[in-house]
Every structure is written in C-alpha cells, then in structure tokens.
XYZ file of C-alpha atoms in Angstrom:
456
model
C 0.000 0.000 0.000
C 3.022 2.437 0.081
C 2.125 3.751 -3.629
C -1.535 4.534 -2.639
C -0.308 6.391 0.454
C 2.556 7.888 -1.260
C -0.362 9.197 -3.501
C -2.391 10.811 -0.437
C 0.775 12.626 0.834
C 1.349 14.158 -2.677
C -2.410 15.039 -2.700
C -1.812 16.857 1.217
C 1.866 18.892 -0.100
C -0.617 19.970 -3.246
C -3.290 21.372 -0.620
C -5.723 18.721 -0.711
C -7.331 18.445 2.812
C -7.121 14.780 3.071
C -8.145 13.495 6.893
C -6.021 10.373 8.608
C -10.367 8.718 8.208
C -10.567 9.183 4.502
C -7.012 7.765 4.317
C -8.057 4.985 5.896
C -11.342 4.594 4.292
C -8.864 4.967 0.614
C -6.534 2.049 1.913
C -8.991 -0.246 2.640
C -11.116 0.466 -0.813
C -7.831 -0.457 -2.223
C -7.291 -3.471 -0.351
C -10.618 -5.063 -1.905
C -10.547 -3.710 -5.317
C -6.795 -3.725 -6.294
C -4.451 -1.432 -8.473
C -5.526 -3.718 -11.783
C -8.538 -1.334 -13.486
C -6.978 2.120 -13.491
C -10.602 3.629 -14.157
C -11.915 2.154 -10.817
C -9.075 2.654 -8.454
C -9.325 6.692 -10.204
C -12.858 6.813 -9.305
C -12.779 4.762 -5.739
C -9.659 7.429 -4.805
C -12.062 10.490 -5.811
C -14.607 9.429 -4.022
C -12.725 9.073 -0.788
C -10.249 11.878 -1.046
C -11.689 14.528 -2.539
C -14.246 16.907 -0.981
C -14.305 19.757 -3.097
C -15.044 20.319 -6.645
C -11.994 22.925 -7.521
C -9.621 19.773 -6.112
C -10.525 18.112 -9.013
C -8.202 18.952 -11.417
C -5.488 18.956 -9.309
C -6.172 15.637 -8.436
C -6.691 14.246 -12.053
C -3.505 15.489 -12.653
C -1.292 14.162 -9.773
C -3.064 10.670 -10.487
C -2.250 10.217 -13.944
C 1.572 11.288 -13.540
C 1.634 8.967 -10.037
C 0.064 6.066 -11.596
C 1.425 6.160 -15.228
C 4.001 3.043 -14.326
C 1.754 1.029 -11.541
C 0.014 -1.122 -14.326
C 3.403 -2.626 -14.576
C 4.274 -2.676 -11.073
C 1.151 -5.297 -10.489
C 0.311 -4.188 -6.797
C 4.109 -4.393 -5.845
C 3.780 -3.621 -1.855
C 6.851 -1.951 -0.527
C 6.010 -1.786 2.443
C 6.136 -5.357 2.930
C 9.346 -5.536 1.824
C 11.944 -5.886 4.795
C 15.480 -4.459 4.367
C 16.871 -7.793 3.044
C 14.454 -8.655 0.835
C 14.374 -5.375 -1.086
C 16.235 -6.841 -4.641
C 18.334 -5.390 -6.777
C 18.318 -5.695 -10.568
C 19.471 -8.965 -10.608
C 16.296 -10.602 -7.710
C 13.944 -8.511 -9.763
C 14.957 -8.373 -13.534
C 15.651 -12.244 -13.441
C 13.167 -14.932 -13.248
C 12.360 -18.020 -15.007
C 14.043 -16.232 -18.179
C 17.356 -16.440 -17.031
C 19.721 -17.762 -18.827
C 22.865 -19.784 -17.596
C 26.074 -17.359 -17.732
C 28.203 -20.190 -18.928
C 26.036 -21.249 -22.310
C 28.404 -17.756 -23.804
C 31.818 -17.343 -22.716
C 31.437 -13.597 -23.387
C 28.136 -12.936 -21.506
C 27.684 -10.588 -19.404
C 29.348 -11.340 -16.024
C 27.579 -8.952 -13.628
C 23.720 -9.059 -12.710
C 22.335 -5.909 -14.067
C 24.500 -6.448 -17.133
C 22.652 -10.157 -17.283
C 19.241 -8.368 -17.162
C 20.156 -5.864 -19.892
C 21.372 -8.182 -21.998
C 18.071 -10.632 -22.044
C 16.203 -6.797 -22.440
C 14.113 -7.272 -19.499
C 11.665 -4.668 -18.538
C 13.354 -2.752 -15.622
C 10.322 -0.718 -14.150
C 9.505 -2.937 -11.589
C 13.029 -2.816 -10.360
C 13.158 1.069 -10.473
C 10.052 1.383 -8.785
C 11.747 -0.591 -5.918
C 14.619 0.932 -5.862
C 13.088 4.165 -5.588
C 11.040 2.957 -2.931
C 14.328 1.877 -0.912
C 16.427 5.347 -1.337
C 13.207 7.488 -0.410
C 12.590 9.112 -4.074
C 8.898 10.599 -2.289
C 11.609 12.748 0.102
C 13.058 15.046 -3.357
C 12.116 18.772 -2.187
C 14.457 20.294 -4.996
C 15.430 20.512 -8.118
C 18.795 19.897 -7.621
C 18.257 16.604 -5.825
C 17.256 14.454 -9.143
C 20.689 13.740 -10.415
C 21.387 12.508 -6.635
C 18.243 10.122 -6.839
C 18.959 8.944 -9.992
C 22.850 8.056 -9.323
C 21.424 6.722 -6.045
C 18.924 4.350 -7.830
C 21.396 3.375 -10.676
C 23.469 1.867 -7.730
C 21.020 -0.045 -6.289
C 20.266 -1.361 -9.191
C 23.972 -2.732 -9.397
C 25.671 0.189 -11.786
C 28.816 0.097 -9.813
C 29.565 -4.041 -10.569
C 28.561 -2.820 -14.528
C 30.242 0.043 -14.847
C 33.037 -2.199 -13.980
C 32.290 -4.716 -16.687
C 32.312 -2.155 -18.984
C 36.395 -0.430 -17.762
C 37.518 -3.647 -17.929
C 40.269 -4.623 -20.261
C 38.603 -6.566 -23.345
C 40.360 -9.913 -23.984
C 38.612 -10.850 -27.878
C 36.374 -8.504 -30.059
C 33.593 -10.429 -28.829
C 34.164 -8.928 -25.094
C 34.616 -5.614 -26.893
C 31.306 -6.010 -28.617
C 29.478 -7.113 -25.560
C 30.903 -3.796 -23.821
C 29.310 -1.615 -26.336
C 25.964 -3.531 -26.174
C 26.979 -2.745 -22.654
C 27.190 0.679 -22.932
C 23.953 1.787 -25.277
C 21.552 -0.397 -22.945
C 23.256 1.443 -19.353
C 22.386 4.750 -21.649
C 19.148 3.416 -22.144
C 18.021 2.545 -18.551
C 20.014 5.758 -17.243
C 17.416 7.957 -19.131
C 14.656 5.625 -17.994
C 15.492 6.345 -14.361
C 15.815 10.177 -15.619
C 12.404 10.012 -16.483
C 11.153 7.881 -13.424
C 12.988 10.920 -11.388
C 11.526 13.766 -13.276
C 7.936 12.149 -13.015
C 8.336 11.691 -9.072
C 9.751 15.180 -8.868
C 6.573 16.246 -10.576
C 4.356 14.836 -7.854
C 6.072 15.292 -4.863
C 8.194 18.471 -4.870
C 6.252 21.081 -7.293
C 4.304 21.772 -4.047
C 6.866 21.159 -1.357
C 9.390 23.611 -3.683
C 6.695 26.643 -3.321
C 5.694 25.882 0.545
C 9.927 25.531 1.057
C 10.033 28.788 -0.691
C 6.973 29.925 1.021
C 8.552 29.565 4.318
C 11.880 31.137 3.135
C 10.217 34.723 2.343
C 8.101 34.310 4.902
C 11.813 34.918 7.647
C 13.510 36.665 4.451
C 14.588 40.489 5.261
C 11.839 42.541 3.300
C 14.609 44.908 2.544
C 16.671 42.240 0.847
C 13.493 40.894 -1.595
C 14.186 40.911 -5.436
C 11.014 42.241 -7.456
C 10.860 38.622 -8.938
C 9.328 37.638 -5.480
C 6.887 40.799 -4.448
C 3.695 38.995 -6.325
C 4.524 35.271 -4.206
C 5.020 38.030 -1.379
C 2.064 40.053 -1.697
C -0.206 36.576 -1.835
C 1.417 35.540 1.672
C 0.882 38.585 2.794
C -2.391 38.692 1.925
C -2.839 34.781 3.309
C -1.551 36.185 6.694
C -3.865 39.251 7.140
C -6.984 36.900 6.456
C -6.124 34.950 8.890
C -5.548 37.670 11.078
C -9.130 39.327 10.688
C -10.486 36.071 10.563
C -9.614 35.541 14.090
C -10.520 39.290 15.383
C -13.524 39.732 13.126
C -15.521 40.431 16.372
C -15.619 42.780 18.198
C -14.906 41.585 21.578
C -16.787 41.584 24.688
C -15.019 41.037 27.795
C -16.791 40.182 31.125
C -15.031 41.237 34.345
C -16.672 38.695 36.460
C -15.282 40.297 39.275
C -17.553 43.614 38.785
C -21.385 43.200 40.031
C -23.689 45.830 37.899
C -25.908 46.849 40.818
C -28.157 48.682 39.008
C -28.778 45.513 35.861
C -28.684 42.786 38.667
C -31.737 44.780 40.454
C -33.865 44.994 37.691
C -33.309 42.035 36.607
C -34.529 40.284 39.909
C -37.006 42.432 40.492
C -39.938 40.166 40.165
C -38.481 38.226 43.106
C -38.604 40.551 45.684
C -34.959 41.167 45.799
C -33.564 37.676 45.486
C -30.983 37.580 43.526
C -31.650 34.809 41.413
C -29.742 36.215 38.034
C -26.742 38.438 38.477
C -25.359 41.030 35.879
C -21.583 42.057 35.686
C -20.091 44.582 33.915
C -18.645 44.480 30.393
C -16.503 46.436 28.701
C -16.585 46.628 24.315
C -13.302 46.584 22.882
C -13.198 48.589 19.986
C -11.570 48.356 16.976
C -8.243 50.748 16.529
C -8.079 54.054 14.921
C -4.677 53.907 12.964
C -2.446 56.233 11.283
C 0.647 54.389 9.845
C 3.363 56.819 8.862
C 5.721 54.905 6.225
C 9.336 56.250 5.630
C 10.064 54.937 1.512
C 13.536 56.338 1.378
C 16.107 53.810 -0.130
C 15.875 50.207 0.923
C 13.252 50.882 3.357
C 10.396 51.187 0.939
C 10.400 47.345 0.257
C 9.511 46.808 3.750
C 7.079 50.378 3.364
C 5.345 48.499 0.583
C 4.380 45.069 2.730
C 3.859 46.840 5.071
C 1.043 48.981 4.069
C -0.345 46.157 2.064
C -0.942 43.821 5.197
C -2.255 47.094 6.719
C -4.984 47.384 4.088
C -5.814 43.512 3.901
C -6.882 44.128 7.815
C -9.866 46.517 6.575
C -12.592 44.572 7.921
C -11.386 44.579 11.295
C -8.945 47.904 11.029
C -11.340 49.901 8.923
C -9.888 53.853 10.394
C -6.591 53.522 9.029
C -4.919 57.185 7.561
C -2.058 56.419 5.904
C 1.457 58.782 5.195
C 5.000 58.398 3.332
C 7.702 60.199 3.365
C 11.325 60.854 2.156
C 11.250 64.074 3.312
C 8.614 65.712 2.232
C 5.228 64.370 4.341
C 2.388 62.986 1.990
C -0.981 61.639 2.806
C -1.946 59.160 0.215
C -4.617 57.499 2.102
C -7.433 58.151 -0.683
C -4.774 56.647 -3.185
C -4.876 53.480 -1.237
C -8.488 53.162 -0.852
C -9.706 54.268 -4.033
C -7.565 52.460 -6.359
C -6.208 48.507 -6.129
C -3.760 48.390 -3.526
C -0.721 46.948 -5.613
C -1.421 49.558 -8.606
C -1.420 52.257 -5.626
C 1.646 50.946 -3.889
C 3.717 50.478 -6.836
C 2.694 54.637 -7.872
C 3.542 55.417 -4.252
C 6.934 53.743 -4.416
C 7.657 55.066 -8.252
C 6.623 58.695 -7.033
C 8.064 59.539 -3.728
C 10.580 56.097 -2.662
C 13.869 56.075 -3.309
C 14.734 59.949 -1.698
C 17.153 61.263 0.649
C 15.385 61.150 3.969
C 15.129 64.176 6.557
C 12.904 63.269 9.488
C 12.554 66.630 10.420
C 11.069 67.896 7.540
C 8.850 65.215 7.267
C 7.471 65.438 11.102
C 7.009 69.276 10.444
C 5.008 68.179 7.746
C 2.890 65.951 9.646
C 2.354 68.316 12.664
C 0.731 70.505 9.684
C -1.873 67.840 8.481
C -2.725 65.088 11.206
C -1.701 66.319 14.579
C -4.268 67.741 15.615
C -6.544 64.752 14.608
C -4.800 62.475 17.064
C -6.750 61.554 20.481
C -6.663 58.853 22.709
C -8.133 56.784 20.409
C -5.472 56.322 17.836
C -2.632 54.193 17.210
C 0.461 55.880 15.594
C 2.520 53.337 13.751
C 5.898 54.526 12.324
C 8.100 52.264 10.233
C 11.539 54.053 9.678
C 15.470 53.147 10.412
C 15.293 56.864 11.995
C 18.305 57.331 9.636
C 18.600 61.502 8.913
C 21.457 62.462 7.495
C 22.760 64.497 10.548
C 19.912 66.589 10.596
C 17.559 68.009 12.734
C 14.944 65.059 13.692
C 12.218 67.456 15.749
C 11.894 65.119 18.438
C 9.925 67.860 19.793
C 6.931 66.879 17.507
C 7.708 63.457 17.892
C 6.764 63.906 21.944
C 3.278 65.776 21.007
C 2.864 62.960 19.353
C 3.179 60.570 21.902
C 1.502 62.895 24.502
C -1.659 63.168 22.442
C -2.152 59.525 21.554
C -3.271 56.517 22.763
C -0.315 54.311 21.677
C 2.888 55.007 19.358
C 4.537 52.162 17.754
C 8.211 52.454 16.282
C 9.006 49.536 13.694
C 12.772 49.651 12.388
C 13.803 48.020 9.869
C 17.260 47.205 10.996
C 18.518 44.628 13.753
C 18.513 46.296 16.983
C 22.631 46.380 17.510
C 22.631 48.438 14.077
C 20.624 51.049 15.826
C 22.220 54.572 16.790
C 25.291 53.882 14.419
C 26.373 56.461 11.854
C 23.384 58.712 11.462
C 21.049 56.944 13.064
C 19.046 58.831 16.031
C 16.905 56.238 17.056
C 17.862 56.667 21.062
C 16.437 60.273 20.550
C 12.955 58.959 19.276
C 12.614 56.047 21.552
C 11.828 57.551 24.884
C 8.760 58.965 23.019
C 7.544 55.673 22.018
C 5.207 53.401 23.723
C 7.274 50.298 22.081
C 10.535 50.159 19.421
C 10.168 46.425 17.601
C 12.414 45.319 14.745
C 10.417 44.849 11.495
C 12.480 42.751 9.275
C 10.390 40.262 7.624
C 6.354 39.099 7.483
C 6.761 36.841 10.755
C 7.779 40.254 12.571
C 4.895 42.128 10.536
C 2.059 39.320 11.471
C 2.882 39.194 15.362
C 3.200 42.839 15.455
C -0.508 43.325 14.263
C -1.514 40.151 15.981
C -0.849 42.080 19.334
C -2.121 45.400 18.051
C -5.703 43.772 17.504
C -5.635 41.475 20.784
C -4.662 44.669 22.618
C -6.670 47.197 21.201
C-alpha cells in the first residue's frame, strides 16, 4: 500500500485536505478492489479523497503522472518488503528467463548487465529501488541527479560500470561492452524520467511551501522584485487569517464587577432575590490607525508590505490614515483606498521612494496635516530606520505625538545592535515611544498586528 499512500501525501503537499479517516477509508477500498482497473481505483480514490469540486483537477492530474508506471508494477507492496528482501536488478529483472552465464563465454558477467542483456523490462526494479532510497523525500530541483545516481546503484551500476572499464580480452568482449554501454544509456534515461515524473508529484508543491517559508523569515529589505507577487499573496494569506480571528468585536466580562443597578432589575420580580446576576462588560473597539511609512532607499520594500498587510486588515482595522515620506510628508490614504492596492503601492513607491530622507522635515510636515486629529483613540505606527542624514529630527513633535495619543509604535527596519550607528538617532525617538520592535520580515509584521488587535 506504500504507492496509494505515497499518492495521499502528494495530494496533502498539493493542498488537498485529506483526513487520517478518509485515508483509511482509501486504503482499505484499495485493499478489496486492487491497483488492476486504473478507471476504478481513479474513481474509488475520488470518491474518498476529494471533498471539493476545484480539487478536481489537481487531483486528475497528480493521479495520472503517479500512476502512469503502476500497471506494470502489479500491486508491488513496498512496504512489505523488509530491508533484506528489497532486490536489486538482478532478484527482480531475473526470473524463469534467465539464462545460464556459462552457455556464452562472453556474456555478461555482472547481474544488471545479465538483465540488460536478455532486455528485461526494468520498471519494476526502479520502482523498488526508488522505494528503498526514499525518491517521495526530493524537495528540490537539484536533488534528481542525486536520486537517480542513487537508484542506478542499487540497481547494481557500480559491478557494470566495472564490466564495462575492464580490459577486453577478444572482439567479442569488446562487442558485448558496447551492447553494454547503449543499454546502461538506455536505462540511465529511464530512471531520468522515473525521477523527473516523481519530482513532478512530490516536490512542485513542497518547492513553493519551502520557498513559502523562506520569504516568509527573508529580510523585506533584501526581496528581489521577482518575489513581491509570491510576497504580496502571503501577505495577503496572513492578514486573512488575522481578521479572521478578530472579526468580532470583543466583549469582555469582568466577572469580578457586580452591575448593581442591571442585577436589580433584573430580579425584580423576586422581591430582591438575587436569582440572576449582571456584571459589567466592557466593548473593545476596533483601533483608529495612522501608519506613517518612511520609503527612502531600501526601506520602501519593507514600506510596501507593510502597508499592504495594513490594508488587507480593513474589515477589522477599517480607520486607518495612511502617510510616506522621504522628506517631504504625503498623505496618500485616498490613493490606497480608491484604487487597487498593488497599482497604488507600486505609484507610491515610483513617485516619492527612493529619496534622501530628513525626518525633520517630514514630522514638520505631519504636525501641519494630522496632529491635531490624534486623540486617545489612535494608534500611531511609524516604520523608519530613523536614519537623517545628521539633521535636525524634531523630536519635539515626535513627543506631542506621543503625549496626544493613545499608543505610538516604532518599527525599524534594521537589527537592533545596528541602531544609533552612523546617522542613526533612534535613542532620541525612543523615549517617546510606547514600544521600538524590529520589522524585518512578514513573521515580525504578522505578530506585530496580531498584538495590536488582541490589545486594542
């Protein structure tokens, strides 16, 4: 049963949400119908693995590469097979075919070499072989050559590779090396192929979740523009998951606080026994937000992500004003709301990212527009490396800030022992912040916000 359950995990890396019951309930369909008709063990597989209808193709596809050789194999079960009595070439290419070395003085002397020369069909022995090294394990490309070397040598390559150095005695020997030579060719590329078609089920999924994870702990700042669009989709995938979870608006009971006046009225219909209490409860609300993004130099990548998880959070962040700067403070929250978000991020980035950045300027700027629509209500966000070119930061605006709102949030970009070096003043901003986090990468982005909303 290895091949059917080699099958189900290929179905899970490919997103299939296959349960340990229907993998049971697939096994033991298998067990009474067999591998022979490949239109019934198709449509018994379907039935019990598949739940939704947009799975479909994906699963019509990984079936017909998986079981494109296991009409040949004829229900081989690997995982009966104990260490010893998993054959090589010669246990599994020879049977009642064989032929007796010493009818041809210039046969082939080792046992794969035996089997290629009576042109036996080798799949069966591949299959095993790949069974043996762990073939369903390849996550990369650059693992098939390995596999395939691996499976040519337990297949006996090594004893005919030999065969074929060795000195030739008579042009007979010679001619039995060539033969030799064309038919090793021959089942190389066969196990090539056998490779390449197990590659194709197994690791086209476990390559993108591999890479998936990578960007996922990769500095934003360091991201080519080959990966934003993967990016933008995890991104995306992460914020959902967030609102998902804070979609509702909380209520939390203080258990320890009696409402007199409720608890009253509620009893009063038996004369003051207090048969049903009421306590006190207390809304949270969702956060007002204003996320100020510096885009100057290699800090707009982050910028960008940034923003975008900010505006995938809409349904449970919905007061969100948004500003970027260089050094020149802009407000381009109508840009993001009005037009698609990756259009408006990749204008944002094109008009103002990339500039020399002076922090001063740019908080004078703000103090002009939004300060005086903080409260106590709002959240100031600022992502920034506080890098400003030995200017003038105006911490002094940076404190009204903090005085007038509810909570100010500092995200750098840089590891924390790269702060305050060269022209950095982040020790000047800091004491006017309610918390300084390192923002390097979505894993940094997603907990920030995931304490933001259970917070708020």
């Amino acid at each position: 049963m290895r091949f059917v359950a080699d099958f189900i995990g290929a179905l899970r890396e490919a997103g299939l949400p296959v349960s340990p019951a229907e993998s049971l309930d697939a096994l033991n369909a298998i067990k009474l119908l067999g591998l022979e008709n490949r239109k019934t063990t198709k449509t018994v597989l379907a039935l019990t693995l598949v739940k939704r209808q947009t799975d479909q193709v994906i699963y019509e596809q990984l079936f017909d590469l998986y079981f494109t050789g296991v009409e040949k194999v004829k229900q081989t079960d690997s995982d009966k097979l104990l260490p010893e009595e998993q054959k090589t070439t010669s246990e599994a290419g020879l049977g009642e075919n064989e032929q007796e070395s010493g009818a041809d003085e210039y046969a082939a002397s080792s046992a794969l070499g035996q089997s290629l020369n009576q042109k036996q069909d080798m799949s069966l022995a591949i299959a095993q072989a790949a069974v043996a090294e762990k073939l369903s394990s390849i996550v990369l490309f650059t693992q098939k050559n390995h596999f395939a070397y691996k499976i040519m040598q337990r297949l006996g390559d090594e004893a005919l590779s030999a065969e074929i150095r060795a000195d030739a005695s008579s042009p007979a020997q010679k001619d039995l090396q060539r033969e030799l030579i064309k038919s090793r060719a021959r089942l190389l590329e066969q196990v090539k192929d056998y490779v390449e078609q197990q590659y194709m089920i197994f690791a086209r999924h476990k390559g993108l979740k591999f890479r998936e994870e990578h960007l996922q702990q990769a500095k934003l700042s360091q991201l080519e523009h080959i990966d934003y669009t993967l990016m933008q989709r995890l991104v995306q995938r992460a914020a959902r998951k967030l609102a998902t979870q804070h979609s509702r608006r909380r209520l939390t009971r203080k258990r320890g606080l009696l409402d007199v006046r409720k608890t009253i009225a509620a009893n009063a219909a038996f004369d003051g026994a207090l048969f049903h209490t009421r306590w006190k409860a207390t809304r949270v609300d969702r956060p007002k937000i204003v996320a100020i993004c510096d885009v100057s130099g290699s800090v707009s990548r982050v910028a960008r992500f940034l923003l975008l998880f900010l505006y995938s959070l809409q349904d449970v962040i919905p007061k969100v004003r948004s500003f970027v700067f260089a050094s020149e403070m802009v407000e381009v929250t109508q840009l993001l709301e009005q037009e698609n978000i990756e259009l408006a991020l990749e204008e944002i980035m094109q008009r103002w990212g990339g500039l020399s950045t002076d922090y001063g300027e740019a908080l004078a700027g703000f103090q002009e527009q939004a300060l005086a629509s903080i409260d106590k209500k709002t959240t100031v966000i600022l992502l920034g490396d506080a890098r400003n070119n030995q200017g003038d930061g105006r911490t002094d605006i940076w404190q009204k800030v903090f005085r007038q709102s509810k909570r100010v949030l500092w995200l750098n970009p840089e590891q924390r022992n790269s702060w305050d070096s060269g022209d950095s003043i982040m020790s000047q901003y800091s004491p006017w912040c309610s918390s300084v986090e390192p923002c390097r990468n979505l894993k940094d982005i997603e907990g920030i916000f995931s304490r933001l909303l259970k917070y708020s």
